[in-house]
């Protein structure tokens, strides 16, 4: 079982997980708030603690290009970025999944310009929601550490072959020092087999990758990508189950807290789930029948598990961390409304957008959101979204 | 759970103080957090850092609004901000100042338990530099049962290495002994 319990900054633990996973190639460009991950990895490589190629690129576009090349030869590949960096590499980001190139990205979620902001929300990741990657959201440092191994395991599985983004809240987690249980290298070795890419680029056995797609093939190529992302689901579940057996830490695509007999549930994605649990405990003491539903797996979206967790509830109070301007609400709430459309027993959805660009969402704010959301649900005021804490 | 807020200026090491508190508590088997007030660091500008210590897993991902303990690393900050903002009724103020608790209370009217220490003097003497983060931890330890001098020693030595760590521990212990408490 476990190795050592350490009090460490989450960014450093992520870098050390990449080291324990024995990555072969790391290509990344430093950007706030992801910087400490890349700095620490470059240290580990320079000190000879990690036998990997660290490619100090001149931009994120190049970082993702290097990652594609490295994954294509069958090297275990890692990168990390945030916000504007993700925007700059977005062209190649889509290509990585279309070429079915496994790699792991620690995506330290941050708002996009403008106005220029270095702080946390989910606008960056929502930009690449439809890029054909597997997306997971973690809620604490342990979770982030664990999911580096899980992401390599899932993405590199011959039945999957997809890039995986581990989303974690910038600053809230990147700059947090907290206890993390490290696993022993032997445990990681047992969990994470060597990466063997069947049709890797090799001079002795030439193959073509990333070819031109005529109208006759583009549709089929996209369907194959859809099948790839959807079809990754059983592997994702199996990888979580085995991690649970090895470490005692169990993860699920949808996780709930005090939700079984709840009439109203707050729905979160990422680190907000933790504060939400705390506030639900307090509200329960006051007699409110409330619970938490946490979306861990964002792509492929776990429709059955989500519906199983929420059908029969009176209302969901969904917190989004991004806006879809002129759209039907926050991206998460929009998807949940679609997932529940015309399902028997589907709860109404009240949508809040909160915590944009690092505006702190305190316990008191969560309490306000849950109680106000409940009142709105009861009065039928459920259209669009509410921008929580908007001044003026 | 003990919630701690640290006020300092960029470069004084408030974030390091928070970090040392958290790592010492974690080493002891407790649960803890340390985090800065997120943003671009500017040397000399007022900064805030936070720490939480508990016996069980901590689930809060927000700033500290109602601290049990407030540590002020820079004497000049007292005239710029109210360090007692949101403090719990039985809160403790740990201040770097030449003045004693009574003089401070007369001047600012703080209603809380006050611990004062002339950390600038100690840091200059023992470290030769005006960085008071470890010195202030000595005064902080006097305010709490959560951690002991022994608990903080390993994190300080790990962080600063044998030579500098030793000097920091001397400053820290001096502050522990010299700090003045007033209920």
Coordinates of C-alpha atoms in Angstrom, one line a residue:
Chain A
X1 CA 0.0 0.0 0.0
X2 CA 1.0 3.6 0.5
X3 CA 4.4 5.2 0.5
X4 CA 4.9 8.5 2.3
X5 CA 2.6 11.2 3.4
X6 CA 4.0 14.6 2.5
X7 CA 3.0 18.2 3.1
X8 CA 3.7 19.6 -0.4
X9 CA 2.4 22.1 -2.9
X10 CA 0.0 20.4 -5.3
X11 CA 2.0 21.6 -8.4
X12 CA 5.2 19.9 -7.1
X13 CA 3.3 16.7 -6.3
X14 CA 1.9 16.6 -9.8
X15 CA 5.5 17.0 -11.2
X16 CA 6.7 14.2 -8.9
X17 CA 3.8 12.0 -10.1
X18 CA 4.9 12.6 -13.7
X19 CA 8.4 11.5 -12.5
X20 CA 7.1 8.4 -10.8
X21 CA 5.1 7.6 -14.0
X22 CA 8.5 7.7 -15.7
X23 CA 7.5 10.1 -18.5
X24 CA 9.8 10.0 -21.6
X25 CA 9.2 13.4 -23.0
X26 CA 8.0 16.7 -21.4
X27 CA 7.4 19.7 -23.6
X28 CA 5.8 22.7 -21.9
X29 CA 6.0 26.5 -21.7
X30 CA 5.7 28.1 -18.3
X31 CA 2.5 30.1 -17.7
X32 CA 0.8 31.2 -14.5
X33 CA -0.6 29.3 -12.5
X34 CA 0.9 26.2 -14.0
X35 CA 4.5 27.4 -13.7
X36 CA 5.7 25.4 -10.7
X37 CA 4.8 22.1 -12.4
X38 CA 7.1 22.8 -15.4
X39 CA 9.8 24.3 -13.2
X40 CA 9.9 21.3 -11.0
X41 CA 9.9 18.9 -13.9
X42 CA 12.8 20.7 -15.5
X43 CA 14.6 20.4 -12.2
X44 CA 14.0 16.7 -11.9
X45 CA 15.3 16.1 -15.4
X46 CA 18.3 18.4 -14.9
X47 CA 19.2 16.7 -11.6
X48 CA 19.1 13.3 -13.3
X49 CA 16.2 12.2 -11.0
X50 CA 14.0 11.7 -14.1
X51 CA 15.4 10.2 -17.2
X52 CA 13.3 12.1 -19.7
X53 CA 13.7 14.6 -22.5
X54 CA 12.7 18.0 -21.4
X55 CA 12.0 20.2 -24.4
X56 CA 12.1 23.9 -23.5
X57 CA 9.9 25.2 -26.4
X58 CA 9.4 28.8 -27.4
X59 CA 5.6 28.7 -27.3
X60 CA 2.7 26.4 -26.4
X61 CA 1.9 25.8 -30.1
X62 CA 5.4 24.2 -30.3
X63 CA 4.8 22.4 -26.9
X64 CA 1.8 20.6 -28.3
X65 CA 3.5 20.0 -31.6
X66 CA 6.5 18.3 -29.8
X67 CA 4.0 16.3 -27.7
X68 CA 2.3 15.0 -30.9
X69 CA 5.7 14.0 -32.4
X70 CA 6.8 12.3 -29.2
X71 CA 3.5 10.4 -28.7
X72 CA 3.6 9.3 -32.3
X73 CA 6.9 7.5 -31.7
X74 CA 5.5 5.8 -28.7
X75 CA 7.1 7.9 -26.0
X76 CA 5.2 8.6 -22.7
X77 CA 4.4 12.3 -23.1
X78 CA 3.4 15.0 -20.6
X79 CA 2.6 18.6 -20.9
X80 CA 0.9 21.3 -18.8
X81 CA -0.7 24.6 -19.6
X82 CA -3.3 27.2 -18.6
X83 CA -5.5 29.8 -20.3
X84 CA -3.7 31.8 -23.0
X85 CA -1.2 28.9 -23.4
X86 CA -4.1 26.5 -24.1
X87 CA -5.5 29.0 -26.6
X88 CA -2.2 29.3 -28.4
X89 CA -1.8 25.5 -28.7
X90 CA -5.5 24.9 -29.5
X91 CA -4.8 24.3 -33.2
X92 CA -2.6 21.3 -32.4
X93 CA -4.7 20.3 -29.4
X94 CA -7.4 19.2 -31.7
X95 CA -4.9 17.3 -33.9
X96 CA -3.6 15.3 -31.0
X97 CA -6.9 13.6 -30.5
X98 CA -7.7 13.2 -34.2
X99 CA -4.4 11.4 -34.6
X100 CA -5.2 9.3 -31.5
X101 CA -2.0 10.3 -29.8
X102 CA -2.0 9.5 -26.1
X103 CA -0.5 12.2 -23.8
X104 CA -1.3 13.7 -20.4
X105 CA -1.9 17.3 -19.8
X106 CA -2.2 18.9 -16.4
X107 CA -4.5 21.7 -17.2
X108 CA -4.4 24.3 -14.5
X109 CA -7.7 26.0 -15.1
X110 CA -7.6 29.8 -15.5
X111 CA -9.8 32.4 -17.1
X112 CA -9.1 33.6 -20.7
X113 CA -8.4 37.2 -21.6
X114 CA -10.0 39.7 -21.8
X115 CA -9.8 41.5 -19.6
X116 CA -6.4 40.0 -18.8
X117 CA -6.7 37.8 -15.8
X118 CA -4.4 35.2 -14.3
X119 CA -6.9 33.8 -11.9
X120 CA -9.0 30.6 -11.8
X121 CA -12.2 29.6 -13.5
X122 CA -13.1 27.1 -16.2
X123 CA -13.2 29.3 -19.4
X124 CA -10.0 27.8 -20.8
X125 CA -11.1 24.2 -20.6
X126 CA -14.6 24.9 -22.0
X127 CA -12.9 26.3 -25.1
X128 CA -11.6 22.8 -25.9
X129 CA -14.5 20.8 -24.6
X130 CA -15.3 19.5 -28.1
X131 CA -11.7 18.7 -29.1
X132 CA -12.0 14.9 -28.6
X133 CA -9.9 14.6 -25.5
X134 CA -10.8 12.8 -22.3
X135 CA -11.4 15.4 -19.6
X136 CA -11.4 14.7 -15.9
X137 CA -11.8 17.2 -13.1
X138 CA -10.1 16.7 -9.7
X139 CA -11.0 18.4 -6.4
X140 CA -7.9 18.2 -4.2
X141 CA -4.2 17.6 -4.2
X142 CA -4.5 13.8 -3.6
X143 CA -6.9 13.6 -6.4
X144 CA -4.6 15.5 -8.8
X145 CA -1.6 13.3 -7.9
X146 CA -3.6 10.1 -8.3
X147 CA -5.1 11.2 -11.7
X148 CA -1.7 11.6 -13.3
X149 CA -1.2 7.9 -13.2
X150 CA -4.8 7.2 -14.1
X151 CA -4.6 9.5 -17.1
X152 CA -1.5 7.8 -18.5
X153 CA -3.0 4.4 -17.9
X154 CA -6.3 5.3 -19.7
X155 CA -4.9 7.3 -22.6
X156 CA -2.2 4.8 -23.5
X157 CA -4.5 1.8 -23.3
X158 CA -4.5 0.1 -26.8
X159 CA -8.3 0.2 -26.6
X160 CA -8.3 4.0 -26.1
X161 CA -5.3 5.8 -27.5
X162 CA -6.4 9.3 -26.7
X163 CA -5.0 12.4 -25.0
X164 CA -6.2 13.0 -21.5
X165 CA -6.6 16.4 -19.7
X166 CA -6.5 16.4 -15.9
X167 CA -8.3 19.6 -15.1
X168 CA -7.5 21.2 -11.7
X169 CA -8.3 24.7 -10.4
X170 CA -5.5 27.2 -10.9
X171 CA -4.2 28.8 -7.6
X172 CA -6.9 27.1 -5.5
X173 CA -5.0 23.8 -6.1
X174 CA -1.8 24.7 -7.9
X175 CA -0.5 26.9 -5.1
X176 CA -2.0 24.9 -2.2
X177 CA 0.2 23.1 0.3
X178 CA -1.6 20.2 1.8
X179 CA -1.0 16.5 2.8
X180 CA -0.6 14.1 -0.1
X181 CA -0.1 10.3 0.2
X182 CA 2.6 9.3 -2.2
X183 CA 2.5 5.8 -3.7
X184 CA 5.6 3.6 -3.9
X185 CA 7.2 3.3 -7.3
X186 CA 6.5 -0.4 -7.2
X187 CA 2.8 0.3 -6.9
X188 CA 3.0 2.7 -9.9
X189 CA 4.8 0.0 -11.9
X190 CA 2.1 -2.5 -11.2
X191 CA -0.6 -0.1 -12.1
X192 CA 1.0 1.5 -15.2
X193 CA 2.3 -0.8 -17.9
X194 CA 4.9 0.3 -20.4
X195 CA 3.5 2.4 -23.2
X196 CA 3.7 0.4 -26.4
X197 CA 2.2 2.1 -29.5
X198 CA 1.5 -0.5 -32.2
X199 CA 1.8 1.8 -35.2
X200 CA 4.4 4.1 -33.9
X201 CA 6.5 6.2 -36.3
X202 CA 9.8 4.4 -37.0
X203 CA 12.3 4.9 -39.9
X204 CA 12.4 1.1 -40.5
X205 CA 8.6 0.8 -40.8
X206 CA 7.2 4.0 -42.4
X207 CA 3.6 5.0 -41.8
X208 CA 1.7 8.1 -42.6
X209 CA -0.1 10.0 -39.8
X210 CA -2.3 13.1 -39.9
X211 CA -3.2 12.9 -43.5
X212 CA -5.4 15.1 -45.6
X213 CA -9.1 14.2 -45.2
X214 CA -11.3 14.5 -48.3
X215 CA -15.1 14.9 -47.9
X216 CA -15.3 11.1 -48.5
X217 CA -13.4 10.3 -45.4
X218 CA -13.8 13.3 -42.9
X219 CA -17.2 12.2 -41.7
X220 CA -16.0 8.7 -41.0
X221 CA -12.9 10.0 -39.3
X222 CA -15.0 12.1 -37.0
X223 CA -17.3 9.1 -36.2
X224 CA -14.2 7.1 -35.4
X225 CA -13.1 9.8 -33.0
X226 CA -16.6 9.9 -31.4
X227 CA -16.5 6.1 -31.0
X228 CA -13.0 6.5 -29.5
X229 CA -14.0 8.9 -26.8
X230 CA -17.3 7.2 -26.0
X231 CA -15.6 3.8 -26.2
X232 CA -13.0 4.8 -23.6
X233 CA -15.6 4.5 -20.9
X234 CA -15.1 0.9 -19.8
X235 CA -11.3 1.4 -19.6
X236 CA -11.8 4.6 -17.6
X237 CA -13.9 2.7 -15.0
X238 CA -11.5 -0.3 -14.9
X239 CA -8.6 2.0 -14.3
X240 CA -10.4 3.7 -11.4
X241 CA -11.4 0.3 -9.9
X242 CA -7.8 -1.0 -10.0
X243 CA -6.5 2.2 -8.5
X244 CA -9.0 1.8 -5.7
X245 CA -7.9 -1.8 -5.1
X246 CA -4.2 -0.8 -5.0
X247 CA -4.5 2.4 -2.9
X248 CA -7.9 2.3 -1.2
X249 CA -8.9 5.5 -2.9
X250 CA -12.0 5.0 -5.0
X251 CA -13.1 7.4 -7.8
X252 CA -16.3 7.5 -9.9
X253 CA -17.5 9.4 -12.9
X254 CA -20.2 11.0 -10.8
X255 CA -19.7 11.3 -7.1
X256 CA -22.3 12.2 -4.6
X257 CA -22.3 13.4 -1.0
X258 CA -25.4 13.1 1.2
X259 CA -27.4 13.0 -2.0
X260 CA -29.4 9.8 -1.5
X261 CA -32.3 11.3 0.3
X262 CA -31.7 14.9 -0.8
X263 CA -34.4 16.8 -2.5
X264 CA -32.0 19.5 -3.7
X265 CA -28.5 19.0 -4.9
X266 CA -25.8 21.4 -5.7
X267 CA -23.8 20.3 -8.7
X268 CA -20.1 21.2 -8.9
X269 CA -17.0 20.4 -11.0
X270 CA -13.5 20.6 -9.6
X271 CA -12.4 21.9 -6.2
X272 CA -15.7 23.6 -5.4
X273 CA -17.1 20.2 -4.5
X274 CA -15.1 20.3 -1.3
X275 CA -16.5 23.6 0.1
X276 CA -20.0 22.4 -1.1
X277 CA -19.7 19.3 1.1
X278 CA -18.8 21.4 4.1
X279 CA -21.8 23.7 3.6
X280 CA -24.2 20.8 3.0
X281 CA -23.2 19.4 6.4
X282 CA -24.2 22.7 8.0
X283 CA -27.5 23.0 6.1
X284 CA -28.3 19.3 7.0
X285 CA -28.0 20.2 10.7
X286 CA -30.5 22.9 10.0
X287 CA -32.9 20.4 8.5
X288 CA -32.4 21.2 4.8
X289 CA -32.6 18.1 2.6
X290 CA -29.6 19.0 0.4
X291 CA -26.7 17.1 -1.1
X292 CA -23.8 17.4 -3.5
X293 CA -23.4 15.9 -7.0
X294 CA -19.9 16.2 -8.3
X295 CA -19.0 15.7 -12.0
X296 CA -15.6 14.1 -12.1
X297 CA -15.7 12.8 -15.7
X298 CA -16.6 15.5 -18.2
X299 CA -15.7 13.7 -21.4
X300 CA -16.9 11.1 -22.2
X301 CA -19.9 12.4 -20.3
X302 CA -21.4 9.7 -17.9
X303 CA -25.0 10.1 -18.9
X304 CA -26.3 7.0 -17.1
X305 CA -24.5 7.6 -13.8
X306 CA -25.6 11.3 -13.9
X307 CA -29.2 10.4 -14.5
X308 CA -29.1 7.7 -11.9
X309 CA -27.8 10.2 -9.3
X310 CA -30.3 12.9 -9.9
X311 CA -33.6 11.6 -11.4
X312 CA -36.3 12.0 -8.7
X313 CA -34.7 15.1 -7.1
X314 CA -36.8 18.3 -7.0
X315 CA -34.0 20.6 -8.3
X316 CA -30.3 20.8 -9.1
X317 CA -28.4 24.0 -8.4
X318 CA -25.6 23.9 -10.9
X319 CA -22.5 26.0 -10.5
X320 CA -20.8 26.9 -13.7
X321 CA -17.3 28.5 -13.8
X322 CA -17.7 30.0 -17.3
X323 CA -20.3 31.8 -19.4
X324 CA -21.5 30.9 -22.9
X325 CA -22.3 34.4 -24.1
X326 CA -25.7 34.7 -25.6
X327 CA -26.2 31.0 -25.0
X328 CA -28.7 29.0 -22.8
X329 CA -26.6 29.3 -19.6
X330 CA -23.3 28.1 -18.3
X331 CA -21.8 25.2 -20.3
X332 CA -22.3 22.6 -17.6
X333 CA -25.9 23.5 -16.8
X334 CA -26.7 23.5 -20.6
X335 CA -25.4 20.0 -20.9
X336 CA -27.2 18.8 -17.8
X337 CA -30.5 20.2 -19.0
X338 CA -29.9 18.3 -22.3
X339 CA -29.0 15.1 -20.5
X340 CA -32.3 15.3 -18.5
X341 CA -34.6 16.5 -21.3
X342 CA -37.9 14.6 -21.3
X343 CA -36.6 12.0 -18.8
X344 CA -39.1 11.0 -16.2
X345 CA -38.5 12.4 -12.8
X346 CA -36.0 15.0 -14.0
X347 CA -35.3 17.8 -11.6
X348 CA -35.5 21.4 -12.6
X349 CA -32.1 23.2 -13.0
X350 CA -31.2 26.5 -11.5
X351 CA -27.9 27.7 -12.9
X352 CA -25.4 29.9 -11.2
X353 CA -22.2 31.2 -12.7
X354 CA -19.8 31.9 -9.8
X355 CA -16.1 32.4 -9.0
X356 CA -15.1 33.9 -12.3
X357 CA -11.4 34.8 -12.5
X358 CA -10.7 33.8 -9.0
X359 CA -13.4 35.7 -7.2
X360 CA -13.5 33.9 -3.9
X361 CA -16.6 31.8 -3.3
X362 CA -16.8 31.4 0.5
X363 CA -18.9 29.0 2.6
X364 CA -21.4 31.8 3.0
X365 CA -21.6 32.2 -0.7
X366 CA -22.3 28.5 -1.2
X367 CA -25.0 28.7 1.5
X368 CA -26.6 31.7 -0.3
X369 CA -26.5 29.9 -3.7
X370 CA -28.1 26.7 -2.3
X371 CA -30.9 28.5 -0.4
X372 CA -31.6 31.1 -3.0
X373 CA -31.4 28.4 -5.8
X374 CA -33.9 26.3 -3.8
X375 CA -36.3 29.2 -3.5
X376 CA -36.0 29.9 -7.3
X377 CA -36.7 26.3 -8.1
X378 CA -39.8 26.3 -5.9
X379 CA -41.1 29.5 -7.5
X380 CA -40.4 28.2 -11.1
X381 CA -37.7 30.8 -11.8
X382 CA -35.3 28.5 -13.6
X383 CA -34.6 30.2 -17.0
X384 CA -31.1 31.2 -18.1
X385 CA -28.4 31.7 -15.4
X386 CA -27.6 34.0 -12.5
X387 CA -24.2 35.6 -12.2
X388 CA -23.6 35.3 -8.5
X389 CA -22.3 38.3 -6.6
X390 CA -22.6 40.6 -9.6
X391 CA -22.0 44.2 -8.4
X392 CA -23.8 47.4 -9.4
Chain B
X1 CA -9.9 23.8 13.2
X2 CA -7.5 26.7 13.6
X3 CA -7.6 29.3 10.9
X4 CA -4.6 31.6 10.5
X5 CA -4.2 34.7 8.5
X6 CA -0.8 36.3 7.9
X7 CA -0.3 39.9 6.8
X8 CA 3.1 40.9 5.4
X9 CA 4.7 42.7 2.6
X10 CA 5.9 41.0 -0.6
X11 CA 9.4 39.6 0.1
X12 CA 9.0 39.3 3.9
X13 CA 8.1 35.7 3.7
X14 CA 4.5 35.6 4.9
X15 CA 3.9 32.7 2.5
X16 CA 6.9 30.8 3.8
X17 CA 5.6 31.3 7.4
X18 CA 2.2 29.8 6.3
X19 CA 4.0 27.0 4.5
X20 CA 6.1 26.1 7.6
X21 CA 3.1 26.0 9.8
X22 CA 1.3 23.7 7.5
X23 CA 4.2 21.4 6.8
X24 CA 5.0 21.1 10.5
X25 CA 1.3 20.2 11.3
X26 CA 1.2 17.7 8.5
X27 CA 4.5 16.1 9.6
X28 CA 2.8 15.7 13.0
X29 CA 0.0 13.7 11.4
X30 CA -2.5 16.5 11.3
X31 CA -4.3 18.0 8.3
X32 CA -3.3 21.4 7.1
X33 CA -3.4 23.9 4.3
X34 CA -1.2 26.8 3.4
X35 CA -1.9 29.2 0.5
X36 CA -1.1 32.7 -0.6
X37 CA -3.6 35.4 -1.6
X38 CA -3.3 34.5 -5.2
X39 CA -1.9 37.0 -7.6
X40 CA 1.1 38.6 -9.0
X41 CA 3.8 39.0 -6.3
X42 CA 5.1 42.6 -5.9
X43 CA 7.9 43.2 -3.5
X44 CA 6.9 45.6 -0.7
X45 CA 3.2 45.5 -1.4
X46 CA 0.9 44.3 1.4
X47 CA 0.2 40.6 1.0
X48 CA -1.9 38.0 2.8
X49 CA -1.3 34.3 3.3
X50 CA -3.4 31.7 5.0
X51 CA -3.1 28.5 6.8
X52 CA -5.5 26.0 8.4
X53 CA -4.7 23.2 10.8
X54 CA -7.2 20.5 11.9
X55 CA -7.3 17.0 13.3
X56 CA -9.5 15.9 10.3
X57 CA -9.4 16.4 6.6
X58 CA -10.0 20.0 5.6
X59 CA -12.6 20.6 2.9
X60 CA -12.7 24.4 2.6
X61 CA -11.4 25.9 -0.7
X62 CA -11.9 29.5 0.1
X63 CA -9.9 32.3 1.9
X64 CA -9.8 32.6 5.7
X65 CA -12.5 35.1 6.7
X66 CA -12.8 34.4 10.4
X67 CA -9.3 33.7 11.7
X68 CA -8.4 32.3 15.1
X69 CA -4.9 33.7 14.9
X70 CA -3.6 36.7 12.9
X71 CA 0.1 37.2 12.4
X72 CA 1.4 40.6 11.3
X73 CA 4.9 40.6 10.0
X74 CA 5.3 44.3 9.2
X75 CA 4.8 46.9 12.0
X76 CA 3.9 49.5 9.4
X77 CA 0.8 47.6 8.2
X78 CA -1.1 48.3 11.4
X79 CA -1.8 51.9 10.3
X80 CA -2.8 50.7 6.8
X81 CA -5.3 47.9 7.6
X82 CA -7.3 46.4 10.4
X83 CA -5.7 43.0 11.0
X84 CA -8.6 42.0 13.3
X85 CA -11.1 42.2 10.4
X86 CA -13.4 39.1 10.8
X87 CA -11.5 37.7 13.7
X88 CA -13.2 35.3 16.1
X89 CA -14.1 36.6 19.5
X90 CA -11.4 34.6 21.2
X91 CA -8.9 35.4 18.5
X92 CA -5.2 36.1 19.0
X93 CA -3.1 38.8 17.4
X94 CA 0.6 38.2 16.9
X95 CA 2.4 41.4 16.1
X96 CA 5.9 42.4 15.1
X97 CA 6.3 45.6 16.9
X98 CA 8.7 47.4 19.3
X99 CA 5.7 48.4 21.4
X100 CA 4.2 46.2 24.1
X101 CA 0.6 44.9 24.1
X102 CA -0.8 47.7 26.3
X103 CA 0.7 50.4 24.2
X104 CA -0.7 48.7 21.0
X105 CA -4.1 48.3 22.6
X106 CA -4.2 52.0 23.6
X107 CA -3.3 53.1 20.1
X108 CA -5.4 50.8 18.0
X109 CA -8.2 49.6 20.4
X110 CA -7.8 45.9 19.6
X111 CA -10.1 43.8 21.9
X112 CA -8.2 40.6 21.4
X113 CA -5.4 38.7 23.2
X114 CA -2.2 40.3 21.9
X115 CA 1.3 38.9 21.6
X116 CA 4.0 41.3 20.7
X117 CA 7.6 40.7 19.7
X118 CA 10.3 43.0 18.2
X119 CA 11.0 40.6 15.4
X120 CA 13.0 43.2 13.3
X121 CA 15.6 43.5 16.1
X122 CA 15.9 39.7 16.5
X123 CA 16.1 39.0 12.7
X124 CA 18.7 41.7 12.2
X125 CA 20.8 40.4 15.0
X126 CA 20.5 36.6 14.3
X127 CA 20.1 36.5 10.6
X128 CA 21.6 39.8 9.5
X129 CA 18.6 40.5 7.3
X130 CA 15.2 42.0 7.8
X131 CA 13.3 38.8 7.0
X132 CA 11.0 38.0 9.9
X133 CA 9.0 35.0 8.7
X134 CA 10.7 32.4 11.0
X135 CA 11.1 34.8 13.9
X136 CA 7.4 35.6 13.9
X137 CA 6.7 31.8 14.1
X138 CA 8.4 31.8 17.5
X139 CA 5.9 34.3 18.8
X140 CA 3.1 32.4 17.0
X141 CA 4.0 29.1 18.8
X142 CA 3.5 30.9 22.1
X143 CA -0.1 31.6 21.0
X144 CA -1.1 28.0 20.1
X145 CA -1.0 24.5 21.5
X146 CA -1.4 23.1 18.0
X147 CA 2.4 23.0 17.4
X148 CA 5.6 23.0 19.5
X149 CA 9.1 24.3 18.9
X150 CA 10.2 20.8 18.1
X151 CA 7.5 20.4 15.5
X152 CA 8.6 23.4 13.6
X153 CA 12.3 22.6 13.7
X154 CA 12.4 19.9 10.9
X155 CA 10.4 22.0 8.4
X156 CA 12.7 25.0 9.1
X157 CA 15.9 22.9 8.7
X158 CA 14.5 21.3 5.5
X159 CA 13.6 24.6 4.1
X160 CA 16.8 26.5 4.8
X161 CA 19.4 23.9 5.1
X162 CA 21.8 23.2 8.1
X163 CA 23.6 26.6 8.3
X164 CA 20.8 29.1 7.6
X165 CA 18.2 26.8 9.2
X166 CA 20.2 26.8 12.5
X167 CA 20.3 30.6 12.5
X168 CA 16.5 30.8 11.8
X169 CA 15.9 28.4 14.7
X170 CA 17.9 30.6 17.0
X171 CA 15.8 33.7 16.0
X172 CA 12.6 31.7 16.3
X173 CA 13.5 30.4 19.8
X174 CA 14.5 33.9 20.9
X175 CA 11.1 35.2 19.8
X176 CA 9.4 32.4 21.6
X177 CA 11.1 33.3 24.8
X178 CA 10.9 37.1 24.4
X179 CA 7.3 37.5 23.1
X180 CA 5.0 39.3 25.5
X181 CA 1.4 38.1 26.0
X182 CA -1.5 40.1 27.2
X183 CA -5.0 38.6 27.6

